[in-house]
Every structure is written in C-alpha cells, then in structure tokens.
XYZ file of N, CA and C in Angstrom:
507
model
N -2.432 -12.515 -41.055
C -3.281 -12.058 -42.129
C -4.222 -10.981 -41.594
N -4.501 -9.990 -42.393
C -5.457 -8.953 -41.991
C -6.348 -8.605 -43.176
N -7.378 -7.836 -42.886
C -8.325 -7.454 -43.939
C -7.640 -6.544 -44.951
N -8.032 -6.667 -46.210
C -7.441 -5.838 -47.258
C -8.019 -4.430 -47.219
N -7.242 -3.481 -47.703
C -7.661 -2.081 -47.711
C -8.918 -1.886 -48.545
N -9.020 -2.587 -49.669
C -10.189 -2.442 -50.547
C -11.469 -2.882 -49.840
N -11.404 -4.004 -49.122
C -12.585 -4.486 -48.398
C -12.935 -3.518 -47.270
N -11.938 -3.014 -46.582
C -12.200 -2.059 -45.494
C -12.857 -0.787 -46.025
N -12.382 -0.277 -47.165
C -12.995 0.909 -47.767
C -14.439 0.623 -48.168
N -14.667 -0.531 -48.744
C -16.022 -0.910 -49.160
C -16.955 -1.022 -47.948
N -16.454 -1.597 -46.872
C -17.287 -1.764 -45.670
C -17.577 -0.426 -44.992
N -16.607 0.454 -44.944
C -16.845 1.784 -44.365
C -17.832 2.554 -45.235
N -17.783 2.360 -46.529
C -18.754 3.011 -47.419
C -20.173 2.564 -47.083
N -20.342 1.315 -46.680
C -21.671 0.835 -46.264
C -22.192 1.614 -45.061
N -21.281 2.080 -44.205
C -21.671 2.830 -43.006
C -22.163 4.240 -43.330
N -21.967 4.689 -44.575
C -22.330 6.060 -44.947
C -23.835 6.316 -44.896
N -24.637 5.267 -44.783
C -26.094 5.442 -44.670
C -26.500 5.876 -43.262
N -25.573 5.829 -42.325
C -25.890 6.135 -40.931
C -25.822 7.627 -40.640
N -26.580 8.036 -39.645
C -26.604 9.431 -39.202
C -25.229 9.798 -38.643
N -24.791 11.006 -38.911
C -23.506 11.547 -38.427
C -22.284 10.835 -39.010
N -22.428 10.241 -40.195
C -21.263 9.665 -40.865
C -20.293 10.812 -41.150
N -18.986 10.603 -41.016
C -18.024 11.697 -41.210
C -18.184 12.390 -42.565
N -18.179 13.723 -42.526
C -18.289 14.491 -43.762
C -16.917 14.853 -44.321
N -15.889 14.735 -43.502
C -14.538 15.035 -43.959
C -13.799 13.746 -44.269
N -12.952 13.800 -45.286
C -12.206 12.620 -45.718
C -11.337 12.050 -44.605
N -10.826 12.915 -43.717
C -9.977 12.447 -42.618
C -10.746 11.499 -41.691
N -12.012 11.810 -41.436
C -12.835 10.949 -40.589
C -13.101 9.606 -41.228
N -13.376 9.621 -42.520
C -13.610 8.375 -43.251
C -12.332 7.543 -43.255
N -11.184 8.188 -43.518
C -9.903 7.469 -43.528
C -9.623 6.841 -42.166
N -9.981 7.534 -41.092
C -9.737 7.001 -39.748
C -10.568 5.739 -39.511
N -11.817 5.730 -39.973
C -12.646 4.524 -39.842
C -12.078 3.371 -40.671
N -11.615 3.665 -41.894
C -11.010 2.632 -42.749
C -9.739 2.092 -42.090
N -8.914 2.989 -41.582
C -7.665 2.584 -40.923
C -7.956 1.706 -39.705
N -8.909 2.122 -38.889
C -9.258 1.350 -37.695
C -9.758 -0.031 -38.068
N -10.667 -0.110 -39.035
C -11.194 -1.405 -39.453
C -10.070 -2.291 -39.987
N -9.147 -1.710 -40.758
C -8.009 -2.468 -41.269
C -7.083 -2.949 -40.164
N -6.927 -2.140 -39.125
C -6.055 -2.516 -38.002
C -6.634 -3.654 -37.173
N -7.964 -3.678 -37.004
C -8.560 -4.635 -36.069
C -9.139 -5.883 -36.720
N -9.476 -5.819 -37.996
C -10.078 -6.978 -38.651
C -8.997 -7.995 -39.026
N -9.229 -9.231 -38.665
C -8.255 -10.299 -38.902
C -8.265 -10.729 -40.365
N -9.457 -10.812 -40.950
C -9.629 -11.244 -42.342
C -10.700 -10.379 -43.003
N -10.843 -10.529 -44.307
C -11.912 -9.806 -45.002
C -13.295 -10.188 -44.464
N -13.590 -11.470 -44.266
C -14.901 -11.815 -43.702
C -15.111 -11.222 -42.300
N -14.038 -11.097 -41.530
C -14.145 -10.485 -40.199
C -14.535 -9.010 -40.334
N -13.926 -8.289 -41.272
C -14.268 -6.872 -41.497
C -15.733 -6.739 -41.900
N -16.198 -7.629 -42.756
C -17.600 -7.603 -43.187
C -18.523 -7.871 -41.999
N -18.155 -8.842 -41.162
C -18.975 -9.176 -39.996
C -19.032 -8.019 -38.994
N -17.929 -7.294 -38.820
C -17.905 -6.149 -37.906
C -18.920 -5.098 -38.365
N -18.911 -4.800 -39.639
C -19.840 -3.790 -40.165
C -21.269 -4.319 -40.143
N -21.477 -5.588 -40.466
C -22.815 -6.180 -40.376
C -23.362 -6.039 -38.961
N -22.544 -6.378 -37.987
C -22.947 -6.301 -36.576
C -23.293 -4.870 -36.195
N -22.480 -3.923 -36.624
C -22.747 -2.524 -36.275
C -24.027 -2.030 -36.938
N -24.203 -2.328 -38.212
C -25.399 -1.880 -38.935
C -26.678 -2.484 -38.354
N -26.585 -3.687 -37.817
C -27.767 -4.348 -37.259
C -28.264 -3.673 -35.991
N -27.398 -2.903 -35.321
C -27.800 -2.360 -34.031
C -27.712 -0.868 -33.870
N -27.482 -0.123 -34.940
C -27.317 1.312 -34.760
C -27.794 2.079 -35.979
N -28.225 3.294 -35.725
C -28.557 4.192 -36.835
C -27.584 5.364 -36.891
N -26.629 5.397 -35.947
C -25.607 6.445 -35.914
C -24.256 5.883 -36.330
N -23.456 6.695 -36.973
C -22.142 6.282 -37.438
C -21.252 5.864 -36.266
N -20.424 4.838 -36.454
C -19.571 4.382 -35.356
C -18.353 5.283 -35.156
N -17.802 5.175 -33.983
C -16.504 5.766 -33.695
C -15.467 4.655 -33.896
N -14.198 5.001 -34.012
C -13.183 3.944 -34.086
C -13.230 3.002 -32.882
N -13.539 3.531 -31.705
C -13.629 2.697 -30.503
C -14.721 1.647 -30.649
N -15.865 2.037 -31.193
C -16.971 1.090 -31.376
C -16.582 -0.025 -32.340
N -15.892 0.321 -33.426
C -15.452 -0.711 -34.372
C -14.455 -1.664 -33.710
N -13.532 -1.112 -32.915
C -12.560 -1.960 -32.208
C -13.265 -2.929 -31.267
N -14.238 -2.417 -30.515
C -14.945 -3.237 -29.529
C -15.658 -4.404 -30.225
N -16.355 -4.118 -31.307
C -17.074 -5.183 -32.022
C -16.086 -6.177 -32.624
N -14.989 -5.673 -33.188
C -13.986 -6.570 -33.778
C -13.413 -7.509 -32.723
N -13.151 -7.009 -31.533
C -12.629 -7.868 -30.459
C -13.653 -8.915 -30.039
N -14.920 -8.520 -29.986
C -15.960 -9.470 -29.599
C -16.110 -10.585 -30.632
N -15.942 -10.245 -31.918
C -16.125 -11.230 -32.985
C -14.856 -11.998 -33.332
N -13.715 -11.565 -32.841
C -12.425 -12.160 -33.209
C -12.360 -13.681 -33.051
N -12.877 -14.259 -31.958
C -12.766 -15.718 -31.824
C -13.429 -16.489 -32.961
N -14.473 -15.943 -33.566
C -15.148 -16.629 -34.677
C -14.301 -16.647 -35.943
N -13.271 -15.791 -35.998
C -12.449 -15.676 -37.209
C -11.000 -16.070 -36.948
N -10.803 -16.899 -35.937
C -9.475 -17.430 -35.666
C -8.593 -16.530 -34.829
N -9.151 -15.481 -34.294
C -8.370 -14.595 -33.428
C -8.434 -15.062 -31.995
N -7.697 -14.361 -31.158
C -7.702 -14.685 -29.740
C -9.053 -14.393 -29.117
N -9.200 -14.834 -27.900
C -10.452 -14.578 -27.199
C -10.537 -13.101 -26.848
N -11.732 -12.638 -26.668
C -11.938 -11.245 -26.281
C -11.250 -10.999 -24.944
N -10.764 -9.784 -24.745
C -10.014 -9.450 -23.547
C -10.845 -9.647 -22.277
N -12.126 -9.324 -22.338
C -12.999 -9.483 -21.186
C -14.295 -10.142 -21.657
N -14.997 -10.820 -20.757
C -16.263 -11.420 -21.159
C -17.319 -10.349 -21.422
N -18.374 -10.737 -22.165
C -19.433 -9.778 -22.452
C -20.063 -9.257 -21.173
N -20.436 -10.154 -20.292
C -20.933 -9.774 -18.968
C -19.905 -10.244 -17.957
N -19.764 -9.500 -16.892
C -18.849 -9.952 -15.853
C -19.676 -10.505 -14.691
N -19.026 -10.967 -13.656
C -19.762 -11.539 -12.530
C -20.373 -10.476 -11.614
N -20.132 -9.204 -11.897
C -20.694 -8.125 -11.074
C -21.969 -7.527 -11.646
N -22.283 -7.835 -12.902
C -23.393 -7.121 -13.541
C -24.366 -8.060 -14.230
N -25.435 -7.460 -14.694
C -26.429 -8.161 -15.513
C -26.643 -7.317 -16.758
N -26.040 -7.719 -17.849
C -26.217 -6.986 -19.098
C -25.612 -5.605 -19.104
N -24.601 -5.366 -18.277
C -23.944 -4.055 -18.245
C -24.420 -3.146 -17.136
N -25.435 -3.586 -16.399
C -25.955 -2.796 -15.279
C -25.552 -3.469 -13.974
N -25.071 -2.669 -13.034
C -24.622 -3.196 -11.750
C -25.397 -2.521 -10.626
N -25.879 -3.300 -9.677
C -26.611 -2.756 -8.528
C -25.609 -2.214 -7.519
N -25.881 -1.028 -7.014
C -25.041 -0.418 -5.991
C -25.911 0.011 -4.820
N -25.330 -0.022 -3.632
C -26.014 0.411 -2.412
C -25.232 1.556 -1.805
N -25.959 2.548 -1.285
C -25.320 3.702 -0.666
C -26.029 4.023 0.635
N -25.276 4.415 1.645
C -25.831 4.908 2.895
C -25.893 6.425 2.775
N -27.104 6.972 2.788
C -27.307 8.413 2.647
C -27.655 8.967 4.017
N -26.924 9.993 4.424
C -27.141 10.641 5.722
C -27.475 12.093 5.493
N -28.600 12.537 6.033
C -28.984 13.949 5.939
C -28.443 14.682 7.152
N -27.802 15.813 6.890
C -27.272 16.653 7.959
C -27.785 18.073 7.780
N -27.404 18.954 8.698
C -27.802 20.363 8.582
C -27.232 20.998 7.319
N -26.069 20.544 6.908
C -25.374 21.117 5.752
C -25.763 20.463 4.424
N -26.658 19.524 4.437
C -27.038 18.831 3.201
C -27.094 17.339 3.441
N -26.493 16.591 2.543
C -26.469 15.144 2.729
C -25.154 14.569 2.249
N -24.797 13.426 2.810
C -23.602 12.703 2.394
C -24.028 11.321 1.919
N -23.210 10.734 1.113
C -23.512 9.421 0.568
C -22.225 8.615 0.513
N -22.292 7.377 0.988
C -21.115 6.512 0.920
C -21.527 5.121 0.457
N -20.691 4.493 -0.360
C -21.032 3.151 -0.837
C -20.943 2.129 0.292
N -21.843 1.144 0.265
C -21.812 0.064 1.242
C -22.059 -1.256 0.522
N -21.696 -2.339 1.175
C -21.905 -3.673 0.606
C -23.287 -4.186 0.996
N -23.700 -5.263 0.373
C -24.975 -5.881 0.710
C -25.017 -6.365 2.145
N -23.894 -6.884 2.636
C -23.824 -7.349 4.020
C -23.972 -6.184 4.991
N -23.318 -5.069 4.686
C -23.436 -3.888 5.543
C -24.878 -3.376 5.538
N -25.510 -3.382 4.365
C -26.892 -2.915 4.270
C -27.815 -3.799 5.105
N -27.613 -5.118 5.050
C -28.451 -6.038 5.827
C -28.294 -5.800 7.321
N -27.065 -5.516 7.742
C -26.825 -5.259 9.165
C -27.396 -3.908 9.602
N -27.340 -2.906 8.726
C -27.815 -1.563 9.078
C -29.330 -1.409 8.992
N -29.967 -2.177 8.123
C -31.385 -1.966 7.847
C -32.272 -1.950 9.104
N -32.154 -2.911 10.032
C -33.027 -2.868 11.210
C -32.876 -1.580 12.025
N -31.671 -1.061 12.109
C -31.440 0.177 12.880
C -31.963 1.404 12.156
N -31.958 1.383 10.820
C -32.340 2.565 10.035
C -33.804 2.568 9.617
N -34.529 1.508 9.915
C -35.900 1.361 9.438
C -36.769 2.578 9.777
N -36.642 3.133 10.963
C -37.458 4.275 11.387
C -36.663 5.576 11.449
N -35.467 5.589 10.898
C -34.607 6.779 10.958
C -35.132 7.884 10.051
N -35.029 9.118 10.528
C -35.406 10.279 9.723
C -34.192 10.924 9.055
N -32.987 10.500 9.457
C -31.789 11.152 8.929
C -30.919 10.246 8.051
N -31.153 8.941 8.101
C -30.353 8.031 7.285
C -31.247 7.048 6.551
N -30.772 6.660 5.368
C -31.478 5.640 4.600
C -30.495 4.897 3.708
N -30.897 3.704 3.304
C -30.096 2.927 2.360
C -30.736 3.116 0.998
N -29.919 3.554 0.064
C -30.380 3.878 -1.275
C -29.822 2.820 -2.224
N -30.692 2.215 -2.998
C -30.298 1.206 -3.969
C -30.482 1.783 -5.370
N -29.496 1.581 -6.221
C -29.575 2.104 -7.582
C -28.818 1.164 -8.511
N -28.911 1.439 -9.798
C -28.105 0.718 -10.777
C -27.209 1.713 -11.490
N -26.059 1.243 -11.891
C -25.135 2.076 -12.654
C -24.475 1.215 -13.711
N -23.817 1.873 -14.657
C -23.117 1.138 -15.699
C -21.944 0.398 -15.081
N -21.744 -0.832 -15.518
C -20.594 -1.611 -15.084
C -19.382 -1.163 -15.906
N -18.206 -1.562 -15.510
C -16.978 -1.205 -16.217
C -16.561 -2.256 -17.246
N -17.392 -3.270 -17.454
C -17.077 -4.323 -18.426
C -17.564 -3.915 -19.821
N -17.273 -4.699 -20.873
C -17.732 -4.348 -22.216
C -19.247 -4.181 -22.334
N -19.998 -4.994 -21.591
C -21.461 -4.842 -21.639
C -21.866 -3.482 -21.065
N -21.187 -3.036 -20.019
C -21.458 -1.709 -19.457
C -21.057 -0.606 -20.416
N -19.938 -0.798 -21.110
C -19.510 0.179 -22.117
C -20.565 0.303 -23.212
N -21.120 -0.838 -23.619
C -22.142 -0.822 -24.665
C -23.407 -0.110 -24.169
N -23.813 -0.364 -22.920
C -24.987 0.320 -22.362
C -24.741 1.827 -22.279
N -23.529 2.203 -21.892
C -23.166 3.628 -21.806
C -23.257 4.284 -23.190
N -22.801 3.574 -24.224
C -22.865 4.086 -25.593
C -24.317 4.212 -26.061
N -25.154 3.205 -25.747
C -26.572 3.285 -26.105
C -27.226 4.493 -25.440
N -26.904 4.731 -24.179
C -27.482 5.869 -23.459
C -27.032 7.188 -24.081
N -25.763 7.279 -24.459
C -25.268 8.498 -25.101
C -26.010 8.746 -26.412
N -26.194 7.691 -27.182
C -26.897 7.832 -28.459
C -28.363 8.182 -28.259
N -28.980 7.570 -27.245
C -30.386 7.862 -26.976
C -30.569 9.339 -26.644
N -29.673 9.879 -25.859
C -29.757 11.295 -25.498
C -29.507 12.204 -26.696
N -28.718 11.737 -27.655
C -28.404 12.544 -28.834
C -29.514 12.524 -29.879
N -30.417 11.558 -29.780
C -31.487 11.439 -30.773
C -32.543 12.518 -30.562
N -33.116 13.034 -31.653
C -34.215 13.983 -31.498
C -35.418 13.253 -30.910
N -36.192 13.999 -30.111
C -37.371 13.385 -29.510
C -38.372 13.028 -30.598
N -39.032 11.896 -30.400
C -39.983 11.424 -31.396
C -41.268 11.022 -30.693
N -42.317 10.874 -31.447
C -43.577 10.417 -30.890
C -44.534 11.534 -30.624
N -45.730 11.211 -30.076
C -46.780 12.203 -29.893
C -46.394 13.327 -28.940
N -45.601 13.062 -27.925
C -45.224 14.093 -26.957
C -44.279 15.124 -27.564
N -43.574 14.768 -28.614
C -42.571 15.644 -29.202
C -43.164 16.609 -30.225
N -44.419 16.503 -30.559
C -45.003 17.329 -31.610
C -44.861 18.815 -31.329
N -45.089 19.240 -30.095
C -45.008 20.653 -29.765
C -43.590 21.167 -29.636
N -42.595 20.286 -29.659
C -41.203 20.685 -29.452
C -40.459 20.918 -30.756
N -41.090 20.702 -31.875
C -40.388 20.833 -33.161
C -40.367 22.234 -33.645
C-alpha cells in the first residue's frame, strides 16, 4: 500500500508556504512524485510533511522528504530506517576529529590521528614550535550528520537578521 496521489498533492500544497517553494510545475510534480514514492500510507505522507513543516522555513528537496519518510517509516508499518539517527561515532551529527599539524618552510601539513596517537604524542609536542595536535568537529556521515549539514546550508542561505544586519540591507 502507498499514499494516494490526491493526498500527496494536498500535502505538497501545504509546503507552498515555505521560502523557495518551486515556482515551476515540474518542481512541484517532482515533490509530489517523491512523496508518493516514499510514503507508505496516507497518514505517513501527512506525518512527513508535518515533520518537515515543524522544523523548516525553506522548501524541501526530494532528498529531504525521502530522509524524513525513512525515519518515520517504522511508525507506519514500514521497515526500520537504514541507519540509526546517531551512530556510535558522533553526538547529534557532529564528530570529533584530531589532526597532527606540522609547520614547515613551505607552509603546513595536516594528517588525521587517533585519540591514542594523540595521547602518545602530546608529551613530546607540548613545547614544540613546529607541531601541534588540533582538535575539531566535523559533520558525521550518518543521517544526523546529513541533517546538520542541511541545517548549516540553510543557515548560510538565510538573509542576515538582527541588530548587526541593519547596515547591510
């Protein structure tokens, strides 16, 4: 069983209140087609759009609708999601990485290292002027990381707001 075309059209119409909703019929049809392909039932299609509307002010891509539909599928009798929301490598889509940075005459090099390697190197590098251990966070490759990456893309696409943005308009 899958969602009916009428329900999918109605649900995509609800998305028209969002910024950057497709202005061409082909874009709207693609969203309807995607929702129809991924939604297991009519209530599942409604839940996908409810979930998207609750967390975004920008129109979804077909990929975003697919991702949400997969996450919600178990609640509507579908299979389990392909991957867990968070994986064992990350916290909410962010993963800590360590790099050994070496400064040379020609610039600097950077190579990834493990936590064990960093612990072993730290005493030797504590007073070094040419090498250091750099800790950072990056997006994970799991669905939670994909969602964080999408939020960051949308944040960058938004016009600046607030008191600091007054002179930039």
